[in-house]
Each structure stands twice: as structure tokens, then as C-alpha cells.
């Protein structure tokens, strides 16, 4: 089983835990759109469950077009390949995976530190998208085990 976490933001990431463990920046083409084949290439024939961070419009906020475009493309891609998907808002997974995270300054750094602590062998640098996606993948493993269901909630 592979549990996948996706942060579809403009500096997002995709990560998996389970039978395969890894984290990557979301691969983008020249138009800054996700490259579909690259994202699914590591799934192979394994059973996959995805947790993708739900995106909401924040008017006049930097990167809104990219994150909403990435979210829509990736969600459609996963669903077209019949991959089980959990759509998870940030305020659901972050308190569980990073309790005590500060609000405002230091929040992203806290999440990066938490991901590095949980996955010390992975090289994620200070990329918050890869850190978020790792934490989401681990949260995906948790909620799949709790519900006994396979996504699409």
C-alpha cells in the first residue's frame, strides 16, 4: 500500500509513505502546470490512497491561480485513474500532525522540522511543500486506518 500526500500550492510537493517512501517538488512544465505522467509514474501497480490538501480561494493572494489550477488538475488526474482520494483541509491535518505549531512567523519552519523528525533519512531541505506533503501522506495513512475506507470523502 502507498499513502500519498499532495500539497498542490505553487511551491507544493508530493510525497508517499508505505511500500515506497519519498518526497518531491511537484514537477511542473514550462507553463507551471503539473506534468501528469511524472506524478503517477512512481505508483506502479501498488494500491494507492491519496490525501490532497483542499484549496480555498484567497482573493488577491500570491499564487492563487497556480494552487487552484494544480489542485483541479491533480484531483481530476487521481480520479481519472480511479485512485482513492481524501480531500483534507489544512485545519484538519495540521493540528494532528504538528500539534503546537506556532501561528504566523515560524509556522512553515515548524512543519519542516516536524517532517524532518518523522523522516530523518529523506532530504527535503527547507522546502515546505515537500514537508507538508510528507505530513499529509502520514495523515493519509492514519485516516485510512481509522475509517477503514478508501478515500473519496
mmCIF file with all atom_site columns, C-alpha atoms in Angstrom:
data_model
loop_
_atom_site.group_PDB
_atom_site.id
_atom_site.type_symbol
_atom_site.label_atom_id
_atom_site.label_alt_id
_atom_site.label_comp_id
_atom_site.label_asym_id
_atom_site.label_entity_id
_atom_site.label_seq_id
_atom_site.pdbx_PDB_ins_code
_atom_site.Cartn_x
_atom_site.Cartn_y
_atom_site.Cartn_z
_atom_site.occupancy
_atom_site.B_iso_or_equiv
_atom_site.pdbx_formal_charge
_atom_site.auth_seq_id
_atom_site.auth_comp_id
_atom_site.auth_asym_id
_atom_site.auth_atom_id
_atom_site.pdbx_PDB_model_num
ATOM 1   C CA . UNK A 1 1   ? 0.000   0.000  0.000   1.00 0.00 ? 1   UNK A CA 1
ATOM 2   C CA . UNK A 1 2   ? 1.206   3.503  -0.802  1.00 0.00 ? 2   UNK A CA 1
ATOM 3   C CA . UNK A 1 3   ? -0.166  6.558  1.004   1.00 0.00 ? 3   UNK A CA 1
ATOM 4   C CA . UNK A 1 4   ? 0.352   9.778  -0.915  1.00 0.00 ? 4   UNK A CA 1
ATOM 5   C CA . UNK A 1 5   ? 0.224   13.341 0.374   1.00 0.00 ? 5   UNK A CA 1
ATOM 6   C CA . UNK A 1 6   ? -0.147  16.274 -2.008  1.00 0.00 ? 6   UNK A CA 1
ATOM 7   C CA . UNK A 1 7   ? 0.370   19.960 -1.309  1.00 0.00 ? 7   UNK A CA 1
ATOM 8   C CA . UNK A 1 8   ? -0.847  21.479 -4.590  1.00 0.00 ? 8   UNK A CA 1
ATOM 9   C CA . UNK A 1 9   ? 0.363   25.014 -3.806  1.00 0.00 ? 9   UNK A CA 1
ATOM 10  C CA . UNK A 1 10  ? 2.600   26.946 -6.202  1.00 0.00 ? 10  UNK A CA 1
ATOM 11  C CA . UNK A 1 11  ? 5.616   25.697 -4.205  1.00 0.00 ? 11  UNK A CA 1
ATOM 12  C CA . UNK A 1 12  ? 3.919   22.387 -3.464  1.00 0.00 ? 12  UNK A CA 1
ATOM 13  C CA . UNK A 1 13  ? 5.098   18.852 -3.128  1.00 0.00 ? 13  UNK A CA 1
ATOM 14  C CA . UNK A 1 14  ? 4.063   15.246 -3.433  1.00 0.00 ? 14  UNK A CA 1
ATOM 15  C CA . UNK A 1 15  ? 5.201   12.508 -1.076  1.00 0.00 ? 15  UNK A CA 1
ATOM 16  C CA . UNK A 1 16  ? 4.476   8.893  -0.353  1.00 0.00 ? 16  UNK A CA 1
ATOM 17  C CA . UNK A 1 17  ? 4.883   6.618  2.637   1.00 0.00 ? 17  UNK A CA 1
ATOM 18  C CA . UNK A 1 18  ? 4.284   2.908  2.968   1.00 0.00 ? 18  UNK A CA 1
ATOM 19  C CA . UNK A 1 19  ? 5.742   0.494  0.407   1.00 0.00 ? 19  UNK A CA 1
ATOM 20  C CA . UNK A 1 20  ? 7.537   3.450  -1.205  1.00 0.00 ? 20  UNK A CA 1
ATOM 21  C CA . UNK A 1 21  ? 8.865   6.433  0.759   1.00 0.00 ? 21  UNK A CA 1
ATOM 22  C CA . UNK A 1 22  ? 9.908   9.685  -0.865  1.00 0.00 ? 22  UNK A CA 1
ATOM 23  C CA . UNK A 1 23  ? 9.146   13.362 -1.355  1.00 0.00 ? 23  UNK A CA 1
ATOM 24  C CA . UNK A 1 24  ? 9.420   15.553 -4.421  1.00 0.00 ? 24  UNK A CA 1
ATOM 25  C CA . UNK A 1 25  ? 8.608   19.057 -5.512  1.00 0.00 ? 25  UNK A CA 1
ATOM 26  C CA . UNK A 1 26  ? 5.543   18.933 -7.735  1.00 0.00 ? 26  UNK A CA 1
ATOM 27  C CA . UNK A 1 27  ? 7.054   18.547 -11.198 1.00 0.00 ? 27  UNK A CA 1
ATOM 28  C CA . UNK A 1 28  ? 5.979   21.419 -13.404 1.00 0.00 ? 28  UNK A CA 1
ATOM 29  C CA . UNK A 1 29  ? 6.195   22.002 -17.126 1.00 0.00 ? 29  UNK A CA 1
ATOM 30  C CA . UNK A 1 30  ? 7.227   25.317 -18.716 1.00 0.00 ? 30  UNK A CA 1
ATOM 31  C CA . UNK A 1 31  ? 3.726   26.727 -18.135 1.00 0.00 ? 31  UNK A CA 1
ATOM 32  C CA . UNK A 1 32  ? 3.979   25.875 -14.410 1.00 0.00 ? 32  UNK A CA 1
ATOM 33  C CA . UNK A 1 33  ? 1.359   23.128 -14.707 1.00 0.00 ? 33  UNK A CA 1
ATOM 34  C CA . UNK A 1 34  ? 1.868   19.671 -13.170 1.00 0.00 ? 34  UNK A CA 1
ATOM 35  C CA . UNK A 1 35  ? 3.311   17.034 -15.509 1.00 0.00 ? 35  UNK A CA 1
ATOM 36  C CA . UNK A 1 36  ? 0.739   14.283 -15.198 1.00 0.00 ? 36  UNK A CA 1
ATOM 37  C CA . UNK A 1 37  ? 2.807   11.276 -16.213 1.00 0.00 ? 37  UNK A CA 1
ATOM 38  C CA . UNK A 1 38  ? 5.668   12.206 -13.885 1.00 0.00 ? 38  UNK A CA 1
ATOM 39  C CA . UNK A 1 39  ? 3.341   12.347 -10.886 1.00 0.00 ? 39  UNK A CA 1
ATOM 40  C CA . UNK A 1 40  ? 1.819   8.908  -11.459 1.00 0.00 ? 40  UNK A CA 1
ATOM 41  C CA . UNK A 1 41  ? 5.000   7.196  -12.660 1.00 0.00 ? 41  UNK A CA 1
ATOM 42  C CA . UNK A 1 42  ? 6.120   6.000  -9.229  1.00 0.00 ? 42  UNK A CA 1
ATOM 43  C CA . UNK A 1 43  ? 2.795   4.389  -8.296  1.00 0.00 ? 43  UNK A CA 1
ATOM 44  C CA . UNK A 1 44  ? 3.410   1.294  -10.424 1.00 0.00 ? 44  UNK A CA 1
ATOM 45  C CA . UNK A 1 45  ? 0.875   -1.404 -9.719  1.00 0.00 ? 45  UNK A CA 1
ATOM 46  C CA . UNK A 1 46  ? 0.638   -0.767 -5.974  1.00 0.00 ? 46  UNK A CA 1
ATOM 47  C CA . UNK A 1 47  ? -2.611  0.144  -4.295  1.00 0.00 ? 47  UNK A CA 1
ATOM 48  C CA . UNK A 1 48  ? -2.656  3.896  -3.694  1.00 0.00 ? 48  UNK A CA 1
ATOM 49  C CA . UNK A 1 49  ? -4.630  6.209  -1.417  1.00 0.00 ? 49  UNK A CA 1
ATOM 50  C CA . UNK A 1 50  ? -4.137  9.979  -1.738  1.00 0.00 ? 50  UNK A CA 1
ATOM 51  C CA . UNK A 1 51  ? -4.697  12.853 0.690   1.00 0.00 ? 51  UNK A CA 1
ATOM 52  C CA . UNK A 1 52  ? -4.702  16.166 -1.158  1.00 0.00 ? 52  UNK A CA 1
ATOM 53  C CA . UNK A 1 53  ? -4.858  19.443 0.708   1.00 0.00 ? 53  UNK A CA 1
ATOM 54  C CA . UNK A 1 54  ? -8.186  21.132 -0.041  1.00 0.00 ? 54  UNK A CA 1
ATOM 55  C CA . UNK A 1 55  ? -7.686  24.563 -1.581  1.00 0.00 ? 55  UNK A CA 1
ATOM 56  C CA . UNK A 1 56  ? -9.749  27.671 -0.992  1.00 0.00 ? 56  UNK A CA 1
ATOM 57  C CA . UNK A 1 57  ? -9.677  30.961 -2.844  1.00 0.00 ? 57  UNK A CA 1
ATOM 58  C CA . UNK A 1 58  ? -7.962  33.804 -1.021  1.00 0.00 ? 58  UNK A CA 1
ATOM 59  C CA . UNK A 1 59  ? -8.593  36.914 -3.149  1.00 0.00 ? 59  UNK A CA 1
ATOM 60  C CA . UNK A 1 60  ? -5.509  38.895 -4.231  1.00 0.00 ? 60  UNK A CA 1
ATOM 61  C CA . UNK A 1 61  ? -3.165  36.380 -2.609  1.00 0.00 ? 61  UNK A CA 1
ATOM 62  C CA . UNK A 1 62  ? 0.076   35.401 -4.366  1.00 0.00 ? 62  UNK A CA 1
ATOM 63  C CA . UNK A 1 63  ? -0.070  32.096 -6.208  1.00 0.00 ? 63  UNK A CA 1
ATOM 64  C CA . UNK A 1 64  ? -3.850  31.637 -6.148  1.00 0.00 ? 64  UNK A CA 1
ATOM 65  C CA . UNK A 1 65  ? -4.113  30.745 -9.829  1.00 0.00 ? 65  UNK A CA 1
ATOM 66  C CA . UNK A 1 66  ? -1.334  28.146 -9.627  1.00 0.00 ? 66  UNK A CA 1
ATOM 67  C CA . UNK A 1 67  ? -2.571  26.418 -6.493  1.00 0.00 ? 67  UNK A CA 1
ATOM 68  C CA . UNK A 1 68  ? -6.174  26.203 -7.686  1.00 0.00 ? 68  UNK A CA 1
ATOM 69  C CA . UNK A 1 69  ? -5.052  25.023 -11.138 1.00 0.00 ? 69  UNK A CA 1
ATOM 70  C CA . UNK A 1 70  ? -2.729  22.403 -9.606  1.00 0.00 ? 70  UNK A CA 1
ATOM 71  C CA . UNK A 1 71  ? -5.495  21.263 -7.257  1.00 0.00 ? 71  UNK A CA 1
ATOM 72  C CA . UNK A 1 72  ? -8.008  20.818 -10.076 1.00 0.00 ? 72  UNK A CA 1
ATOM 73  C CA . UNK A 1 73  ? -5.598  19.090 -12.445 1.00 0.00 ? 73  UNK A CA 1
ATOM 74  C CA . UNK A 1 74  ? -4.282  16.715 -9.794  1.00 0.00 ? 74  UNK A CA 1
ATOM 75  C CA . UNK A 1 75  ? -7.716  15.908 -8.379  1.00 0.00 ? 75  UNK A CA 1
ATOM 76  C CA . UNK A 1 76  ? -9.012  15.135 -11.859 1.00 0.00 ? 76  UNK A CA 1
ATOM 77  C CA . UNK A 1 77  ? -5.927  13.076 -12.620 1.00 0.00 ? 77  UNK A CA 1
ATOM 78  C CA . UNK A 1 78  ? -6.235  10.929 -9.499  1.00 0.00 ? 78  UNK A CA 1
ATOM 79  C CA . UNK A 1 79  ? -9.943  10.416 -10.029 1.00 0.00 ? 79  UNK A CA 1
ATOM 80  C CA . UNK A 1 80  ? -9.496  9.518  -13.709 1.00 0.00 ? 80  UNK A CA 1
ATOM 81  C CA . UNK A 1 81  ? -7.101  6.735  -12.668 1.00 0.00 ? 81  UNK A CA 1
ATOM 82  C CA . UNK A 1 82  ? -9.596  5.582  -10.007 1.00 0.00 ? 82  UNK A CA 1
ATOM 83  C CA . UNK A 1 83  ? -7.181  6.453  -7.193  1.00 0.00 ? 83  UNK A CA 1
ATOM 84  C CA . UNK A 1 84  ? -8.891  6.800  -3.811  1.00 0.00 ? 84  UNK A CA 1
ATOM 85  C CA . UNK A 1 85  ? -8.718  10.453 -2.693  1.00 0.00 ? 85  UNK A CA 1
ATOM 86  C CA . UNK A 1 86  ? -9.226  12.215 0.631   1.00 0.00 ? 86  UNK A CA 1
ATOM 87  C CA . UNK A 1 87  ? -9.701  15.974 0.266   1.00 0.00 ? 87  UNK A CA 1
ATOM 88  C CA . UNK A 1 88  ? -8.300  17.329 3.525   1.00 0.00 ? 88  UNK A CA 1
ATOM 89  C CA . UNK A 1 89  ? -8.422  20.979 4.646   1.00 0.00 ? 89  UNK A CA 1
ATOM 90  C CA . UNK A 1 90  ? -5.232  22.312 6.248   1.00 0.00 ? 90  UNK A CA 1
ATOM 91  C CA . UNK A 1 91  ? -7.008  22.941 9.556   1.00 0.00 ? 91  UNK A CA 1
ATOM 92  C CA . UNK A 1 92  ? -7.814  19.225 9.828   1.00 0.00 ? 92  UNK A CA 1
ATOM 93  C CA . UNK A 1 93  ? -4.408  17.661 9.209   1.00 0.00 ? 93  UNK A CA 1
ATOM 94  C CA . UNK A 1 94  ? -2.028  20.281 10.625  1.00 0.00 ? 94  UNK A CA 1
ATOM 95  C CA . UNK A 1 95  ? -3.282  20.198 14.253  1.00 0.00 ? 95  UNK A CA 1
ATOM 96  C CA . UNK A 1 96  ? -2.997  16.401 14.214  1.00 0.00 ? 96  UNK A CA 1
ATOM 97  C CA . UNK A 1 97  ? 0.405   16.125 12.529  1.00 0.00 ? 97  UNK A CA 1
ATOM 98  C CA . UNK A 1 98  ? 2.036   19.196 14.087  1.00 0.00 ? 98  UNK A CA 1
ATOM 99  C CA . UNK A 1 99  ? 0.396   19.965 17.419  1.00 0.00 ? 99  UNK A CA 1
ATOM 100 C CA . UNK A 1 100 ? 1.618   23.192 18.943  1.00 0.00 ? 100 UNK A CA 1
ATOM 101 C CA . UNK A 1 101 ? 2.682   24.725 15.632  1.00 0.00 ? 101 UNK A CA 1
ATOM 102 C CA . UNK A 1 102 ? 3.013   28.498 16.010  1.00 0.00 ? 102 UNK A CA 1
ATOM 103 C CA . UNK A 1 103 ? 0.700   30.764 14.072  1.00 0.00 ? 103 UNK A CA 1
ATOM 104 C CA . UNK A 1 104 ? 2.266   33.271 11.651  1.00 0.00 ? 104 UNK A CA 1
ATOM 105 C CA . UNK A 1 105 ? 6.061   33.533 11.583  1.00 0.00 ? 105 UNK A CA 1
ATOM 106 C CA . UNK A 1 106 ? 7.767   30.228 12.126  1.00 0.00 ? 106 UNK A CA 1
ATOM 107 C CA . UNK A 1 107 ? 4.770   28.097 11.111  1.00 0.00 ? 107 UNK A CA 1
ATOM 108 C CA . UNK A 1 108 ? 6.282   26.690 7.899   1.00 0.00 ? 108 UNK A CA 1
ATOM 109 C CA . UNK A 1 109 ? 9.656   26.145 9.569   1.00 0.00 ? 109 UNK A CA 1
ATOM 110 C CA . UNK A 1 110 ? 7.919   24.218 12.364  1.00 0.00 ? 110 UNK A CA 1
ATOM 111 C CA . UNK A 1 111 ? 6.245   21.914 9.810   1.00 0.00 ? 111 UNK A CA 1
ATOM 112 C CA . UNK A 1 112 ? 9.561   21.357 8.006   1.00 0.00 ? 112 UNK A CA 1
ATOM 113 C CA . UNK A 1 113 ? 11.216  20.463 11.316  1.00 0.00 ? 113 UNK A CA 1
ATOM 114 C CA . UNK A 1 114 ? 8.400   18.069 12.158  1.00 0.00 ? 114 UNK A CA 1
ATOM 115 C CA . UNK A 1 115 ? 8.669   16.314 8.778   1.00 0.00 ? 115 UNK A CA 1
ATOM 116 C CA . UNK A 1 116 ? 12.454  16.003 9.161   1.00 0.00 ? 116 UNK A CA 1
ATOM 117 C CA . UNK A 1 117 ? 11.976  14.488 12.611  1.00 0.00 ? 117 UNK A CA 1
ATOM 118 C CA . UNK A 1 118 ? 9.484   11.904 11.285  1.00 0.00 ? 118 UNK A CA 1
ATOM 119 C CA . UNK A 1 119 ? 11.507  11.125 8.135   1.00 0.00 ? 119 UNK A CA 1
ATOM 120 C CA . UNK A 1 120 ? 15.175  11.762 9.020   1.00 0.00 ? 120 UNK A CA 1
ATOM 121 C CA . UNK A 1 121 ? 16.539  9.806  6.032   1.00 0.00 ? 121 UNK A CA 1
ATOM 122 C CA . UNK A 1 122 ? 14.774  11.959 3.425   1.00 0.00 ? 122 UNK A CA 1
ATOM 123 C CA . UNK A 1 123 ? 16.462  15.062 2.060   1.00 0.00 ? 123 UNK A CA 1
ATOM 124 C CA . UNK A 1 124 ? 13.815  17.789 1.884   1.00 0.00 ? 124 UNK A CA 1
ATOM 125 C CA . UNK A 1 125 ? 15.933  20.810 2.735   1.00 0.00 ? 125 UNK A CA 1
ATOM 126 C CA . UNK A 1 126 ? 13.688  23.665 3.809   1.00 0.00 ? 126 UNK A CA 1
ATOM 127 C CA . UNK A 1 127 ? 11.044  23.045 1.133   1.00 0.00 ? 127 UNK A CA 1
ATOM 128 C CA . UNK A 1 128 ? 7.733   23.498 2.938   1.00 0.00 ? 128 UNK A CA 1
ATOM 129 C CA . UNK A 1 129 ? 5.771   21.883 0.091   1.00 0.00 ? 129 UNK A CA 1
ATOM 130 C CA . UNK A 1 130 ? 7.666   18.617 0.441   1.00 0.00 ? 130 UNK A CA 1
ATOM 131 C CA . UNK A 1 131 ? 7.359   18.793 4.230   1.00 0.00 ? 131 UNK A CA 1
ATOM 132 C CA . UNK A 1 132 ? 3.611   19.397 4.039   1.00 0.00 ? 132 UNK A CA 1
ATOM 133 C CA . UNK A 1 133 ? 3.166   16.554 1.556   1.00 0.00 ? 133 UNK A CA 1
ATOM 134 C CA . UNK A 1 134 ? 5.081   14.135 3.814   1.00 0.00 ? 134 UNK A CA 1
ATOM 135 C CA . UNK A 1 135 ? 2.937   15.087 6.784   1.00 0.00 ? 135 UNK A CA 1
ATOM 136 C CA . UNK A 1 136 ? -0.181  14.728 4.623   1.00 0.00 ? 136 UNK A CA 1
ATOM 137 C CA . UNK A 1 137 ? 0.937   11.269 3.457   1.00 0.00 ? 137 UNK A CA 1
ATOM 138 C CA . UNK A 1 138 ? 1.394   10.173 7.060   1.00 0.00 ? 138 UNK A CA 1
ATOM 139 C CA . UNK A 1 139 ? -2.004  11.687 7.924   1.00 0.00 ? 139 UNK A CA 1
ATOM 140 C CA . UNK A 1 140 ? -3.461  9.761  4.968   1.00 0.00 ? 140 UNK A CA 1
ATOM 141 C CA . UNK A 1 141 ? -2.132  6.513  6.468   1.00 0.00 ? 141 UNK A CA 1
ATOM 142 C CA . UNK A 1 142 ? -3.769  7.437  9.770   1.00 0.00 ? 142 UNK A CA 1
ATOM 143 C CA . UNK A 1 143 ? -7.203  8.341  8.375   1.00 0.00 ? 143 UNK A CA 1
ATOM 144 C CA . UNK A 1 144 ? -7.278  5.346  6.014   1.00 0.00 ? 144 UNK A CA 1
ATOM 145 C CA . UNK A 1 145 ? -6.616  3.116  9.022   1.00 0.00 ? 145 UNK A CA 1
ATOM 146 C CA . UNK A 1 146 ? -9.203  4.890  11.170  1.00 0.00 ? 146 UNK A CA 1
ATOM 147 C CA . UNK A 1 147 ? -12.033 4.848  8.653   1.00 0.00 ? 147 UNK A CA 1
ATOM 148 C CA . UNK A 1 148 ? -11.282 1.527  7.046   1.00 0.00 ? 148 UNK A CA 1
ATOM 149 C CA . UNK A 1 149 ? -12.459 3.216  3.853   1.00 0.00 ? 149 UNK A CA 1
ATOM 150 C CA . UNK A 1 150 ? -10.581 4.166  0.742   1.00 0.00 ? 150 UNK A CA 1
ATOM 151 C CA . UNK A 1 151 ? -10.876 7.873  0.214   1.00 0.00 ? 151 UNK A CA 1
ATOM 152 C CA . UNK A 1 152 ? -13.378 9.945  -1.760  1.00 0.00 ? 152 UNK A CA 1
ATOM 153 C CA . UNK A 1 153 ? -14.663 11.852 1.212   1.00 0.00 ? 153 UNK A CA 1
#
